[in-house]
Amino acid sequence: MGEIDLIDIRSQLEEEMTWRSNEIRLLRNQLAYIEDDEDKKRYRKALVVMLYSHYEGFCRTAFLIYVDAINKARVLRKVANDYIVACSFAEEFKAYEDASRKPKIYKKIFGNKLPDDTKLHSYARQVDFISNMHSFLDKPVTIPDTVVDTESNLWPVVLKKILFRLGLPYDAFKEYEGQITMLLNRRNGIAHGRDKEGFDENTYSEIEKATFEVMKAVIEVIMSALKEKRYLKESC
């Protein structure tokens, strides 16, 4: 198992947030060229949509950086925590759940005259899974990107799902749930035609500040998990 370069990971995360912050700043600065207050309010609607896009994009990328770091470290399943192991067993679980698959041991016993017994088929797959468990656990984890699913609406509950799957503290963003919900409500309000008038400067500033606070919190959660090696079993 290799060591994870914490400095490099933080650099990747900070760079990811910096370019997004710079882009929002560039777009926000265009307000100086708009004279009419109503036009400014309408322009801020576009800024809120961009803020949500960067919030979702940043969270997905940040958690994938975490996943990639663990994969590249070639952490063995037998020392990884149960959540990480479960994530890495995607292919094995898929094979186990395949009702049409007949394990070798089943064919060895019954030959070509396989009994049409669904329960027995399932049991044979269970035996096959258990018999290969040791070899499965000796392999390094390979977490698929699909484990980070933002579901196109990264509500607090969706963020919790991602944290849960990765074995991270599922309540890590509890104090930010209000800000996240506000951003989603505003973004959806624009999409659904509720916020037609746009936003004044104070409202927009509050939304922008909250969005980047959440991004910073994501970085700290990931860095803390890597520093404390929470991807490993507690005894390791």
Coordinates of C-alpha atoms in Angstrom, one line a residue:
M1 CA 0.0 0.0 0.0
G2 CA 1.4 3.3 -1.0
E3 CA 1.4 6.6 0.9
I4 CA -1.0 9.3 -0.2
D5 CA 0.6 12.7 -0.8
L6 CA -1.5 15.0 1.3
I7 CA 0.1 18.2 0.0
D8 CA -0.7 17.2 -3.6
I9 CA -4.3 16.3 -2.8
R10 CA -4.8 19.6 -1.0
S11 CA -3.2 21.4 -4.0
Q12 CA -5.7 19.7 -6.4
L13 CA -8.6 20.6 -4.2
E14 CA -7.6 24.2 -3.7
E15 CA -6.9 24.6 -7.5
E16 CA -10.3 23.2 -8.3
M17 CA -12.0 25.8 -6.0
T18 CA -9.7 28.6 -7.1
W19 CA -10.6 28.5 -10.8
R20 CA -14.3 28.2 -10.0
S21 CA -14.0 31.2 -7.6
N22 CA -12.1 33.2 -10.3
E23 CA -14.8 32.5 -12.9
I24 CA -17.6 33.6 -10.6
R25 CA -15.6 36.8 -9.7
L26 CA -15.1 37.5 -13.4
L27 CA -18.8 37.1 -14.1
R28 CA -19.8 39.1 -11.1
N29 CA -17.5 42.0 -12.1
Q30 CA -19.6 42.4 -15.2
L31 CA -22.3 44.0 -13.0
A32 CA -20.2 47.2 -13.0
Y33 CA -21.1 47.6 -16.7
I34 CA -24.9 47.3 -16.1
E35 CA -26.5 50.6 -15.1
D36 CA -30.2 49.6 -14.6
D37 CA -30.9 48.1 -11.2
E38 CA -33.6 45.7 -12.6
D39 CA -31.2 44.5 -15.2
K40 CA -28.6 43.8 -12.4
K41 CA -31.2 41.8 -10.5
R42 CA -31.9 39.7 -13.6
Y43 CA -28.2 39.2 -14.3
R44 CA -27.7 37.9 -10.7
K45 CA -30.1 35.1 -11.6
A46 CA -27.6 33.8 -14.1
L47 CA -24.9 34.1 -11.4
V48 CA -26.9 32.0 -9.0
V49 CA -27.4 29.3 -11.7
M50 CA -23.6 29.4 -12.2
L51 CA -23.0 29.2 -8.5
Y52 CA -25.1 26.0 -8.3
S53 CA -23.2 24.5 -11.3
H54 CA -19.9 25.2 -9.6
Y55 CA -21.1 23.9 -6.2
E56 CA -22.3 20.6 -7.7
G57 CA -19.3 20.3 -10.1
F58 CA -16.8 21.0 -7.3
C59 CA -18.3 18.5 -4.9
R60 CA -18.3 15.8 -7.5
T61 CA -14.7 16.5 -8.5
A62 CA -13.5 16.8 -4.9
F63 CA -14.9 13.4 -3.9
L64 CA -13.5 11.9 -7.0
I65 CA -10.1 13.2 -6.1
Y66 CA -10.6 11.4 -2.7
V67 CA -11.6 8.2 -4.5
D68 CA -8.7 8.5 -7.0
A69 CA -6.2 9.0 -4.1
I70 CA -7.3 5.8 -2.4
N71 CA -7.3 3.8 -5.7
K72 CA -3.8 5.0 -6.6
A73 CA -2.5 4.1 -3.1
R74 CA -3.6 0.5 -3.9
V75 CA -5.2 0.0 -0.5
L76 CA -5.9 -3.6 0.1
R77 CA -9.5 -4.6 0.7
K78 CA -8.6 -6.5 3.9
V79 CA -7.4 -3.3 5.6
A80 CA -9.9 -0.9 4.1
N81 CA -13.0 0.1 6.1
D82 CA -16.2 -1.7 5.3
Y83 CA -17.7 1.2 3.3
I84 CA -14.7 1.4 1.0
V85 CA -14.6 -2.4 0.6
A86 CA -18.3 -2.4 -0.3
C87 CA -17.7 0.3 -3.0
S88 CA -14.9 -1.8 -4.5
F89 CA -17.0 -4.9 -4.6
A90 CA -19.3 -3.5 -7.4
E91 CA -18.3 -6.2 -10.0
E92 CA -18.4 -9.1 -7.5
F93 CA -21.8 -8.0 -6.2
K94 CA -23.1 -7.7 -9.8
A95 CA -21.9 -11.2 -10.6
Y96 CA -23.5 -12.5 -7.3
E97 CA -26.8 -10.9 -8.1
D98 CA -26.9 -12.3 -11.7
A99 CA -29.6 -14.9 -11.4
S100 CA -28.6 -16.5 -14.7
R101 CA -25.1 -17.2 -13.6
K102 CA -24.3 -20.7 -12.6
P103 CA -21.1 -21.0 -10.5
K104 CA -18.5 -23.7 -11.4
I105 CA -19.3 -25.7 -8.2
Y106 CA -22.9 -26.0 -9.2
K107 CA -22.0 -27.3 -12.7
K108 CA -19.4 -29.7 -11.1
I109 CA -22.1 -31.3 -8.9
F110 CA -25.0 -31.5 -11.4
G111 CA -23.2 -31.5 -14.7
N112 CA -25.2 -30.4 -17.7
K113 CA -28.5 -31.4 -16.0
L114 CA -28.8 -28.4 -13.8
P115 CA -32.0 -28.5 -11.7
D116 CA -34.4 -25.6 -12.2
D117 CA -34.3 -24.4 -8.6
T118 CA -34.0 -20.7 -8.0
K119 CA -33.2 -21.0 -4.3
L120 CA -30.5 -23.6 -5.0
H121 CA -29.0 -21.3 -7.7
S122 CA -28.9 -18.5 -5.2
Y123 CA -27.3 -20.7 -2.5
A124 CA -24.7 -21.9 -5.0
R125 CA -23.8 -18.3 -5.8
Q126 CA -23.5 -17.6 -2.1
V127 CA -21.1 -20.5 -1.6
D128 CA -19.1 -19.4 -4.6
F129 CA -18.9 -15.8 -3.2
I130 CA -17.7 -17.1 0.2
S131 CA -15.2 -19.5 -1.2
N132 CA -13.6 -16.6 -3.1
M133 CA -13.7 -14.2 -0.2
H134 CA -10.0 -14.5 0.7
S135 CA -8.8 -13.8 -2.8
F136 CA -11.3 -10.9 -3.1
L137 CA -9.9 -9.4 0.1
D138 CA -6.3 -9.7 -1.0
K139 CA -6.9 -7.4 -3.9
P140 CA -6.5 -3.6 -3.8
V141 CA -9.7 -1.6 -3.7
T142 CA -10.9 -0.1 -7.0
I143 CA -13.7 2.3 -6.3
P144 CA -15.8 3.2 -9.4
D145 CA -16.6 6.8 -10.2
T146 CA -20.3 6.0 -10.0
V147 CA -20.1 6.0 -6.2
V148 CA -20.1 9.8 -6.4
D149 CA -23.7 10.4 -7.7
T150 CA -24.9 14.0 -7.3
E151 CA -28.3 13.1 -8.8
S152 CA -28.4 16.5 -10.7
N153 CA -29.8 18.1 -7.5
L154 CA -27.2 18.0 -4.7
W155 CA -29.5 18.5 -1.8
P156 CA -28.2 17.9 1.8
V157 CA -29.6 14.3 1.7
V158 CA -27.8 13.5 -1.5
L159 CA -24.6 14.8 0.0
K160 CA -25.2 12.5 3.0
K161 CA -25.6 9.6 0.6
I162 CA -22.2 10.2 -0.9
L163 CA -20.6 10.6 2.5
F164 CA -22.2 7.4 3.7
R165 CA -21.0 5.4 0.6
L166 CA -17.4 6.6 1.1
G167 CA -17.4 5.9 4.8
L168 CA -17.1 9.6 5.7
P169 CA -19.0 11.3 8.5
Y170 CA -22.5 11.5 7.1
D171 CA -23.4 14.6 9.2
A172 CA -20.2 16.5 8.3
F173 CA -22.2 19.2 6.6
K174 CA -25.1 19.4 9.1
E175 CA -24.3 23.1 9.9
Y176 CA -24.4 24.0 6.2
E177 CA -27.7 22.3 5.4
G178 CA -29.5 25.6 5.5
Q179 CA -27.1 27.2 3.1
I180 CA -27.2 24.3 0.7
T181 CA -31.0 24.2 0.7
M182 CA -31.1 27.9 0.1
L183 CA -28.9 27.6 -3.0
L184 CA -30.9 24.7 -4.3
N185 CA -34.2 26.5 -3.7
R186 CA -33.0 29.7 -5.4
R187 CA -31.6 27.7 -8.4
N188 CA -34.8 25.7 -8.8
G189 CA -36.8 28.8 -8.3
I190 CA -35.1 30.3 -11.4
A191 CA -35.5 27.1 -13.4
H192 CA -39.2 26.8 -12.5
G193 CA -40.0 30.5 -13.1
R194 CA -40.6 31.5 -9.5
D195 CA -37.7 34.0 -9.1
K196 CA -38.5 36.0 -12.2
E197 CA -37.5 39.3 -10.7
G198 CA -33.9 38.3 -9.8
F199 CA -31.9 39.2 -6.7
D200 CA -30.7 42.3 -5.0
E201 CA -27.0 42.6 -4.0
N202 CA -27.3 41.5 -0.4
T203 CA -29.3 38.4 -1.2
Y204 CA -26.9 37.4 -4.0
S205 CA -23.9 38.0 -1.7
E206 CA -25.3 35.8 1.0
I207 CA -25.9 33.0 -1.6
E208 CA -22.3 33.3 -3.0
K209 CA -20.7 33.4 0.4
A210 CA -22.6 30.3 1.6
T211 CA -21.7 28.4 -1.6
F212 CA -18.0 28.9 -1.2
E213 CA -18.2 28.1 2.6
V214 CA -19.6 24.7 1.7
M215 CA -16.8 24.1 -0.8
K216 CA -14.2 25.0 1.8
A217 CA -15.9 22.6 4.2
V218 CA -15.7 19.8 1.6
I219 CA -12.0 20.3 1.3
E220 CA -11.5 20.1 5.1
V221 CA -13.6 16.9 5.4
I222 CA -11.6 15.2 2.6
M223 CA -8.2 16.3 4.0
S224 CA -9.2 15.2 7.5
A225 CA -10.2 11.8 6.3
L226 CA -7.0 11.3 4.4
K227 CA -4.8 12.6 7.2
E228 CA -6.5 10.4 9.7
K229 CA -6.6 7.5 7.2
R230 CA -10.3 6.9 7.8
Y231 CA -10.4 4.8 4.7
L232 CA -8.8 2.1 6.7
K233 CA -10.2 -0.2 9.4
E234 CA -10.0 1.3 12.9
S235 CA -7.5 -1.4 14.0
C236 CA -5.1 -0.6 11.1

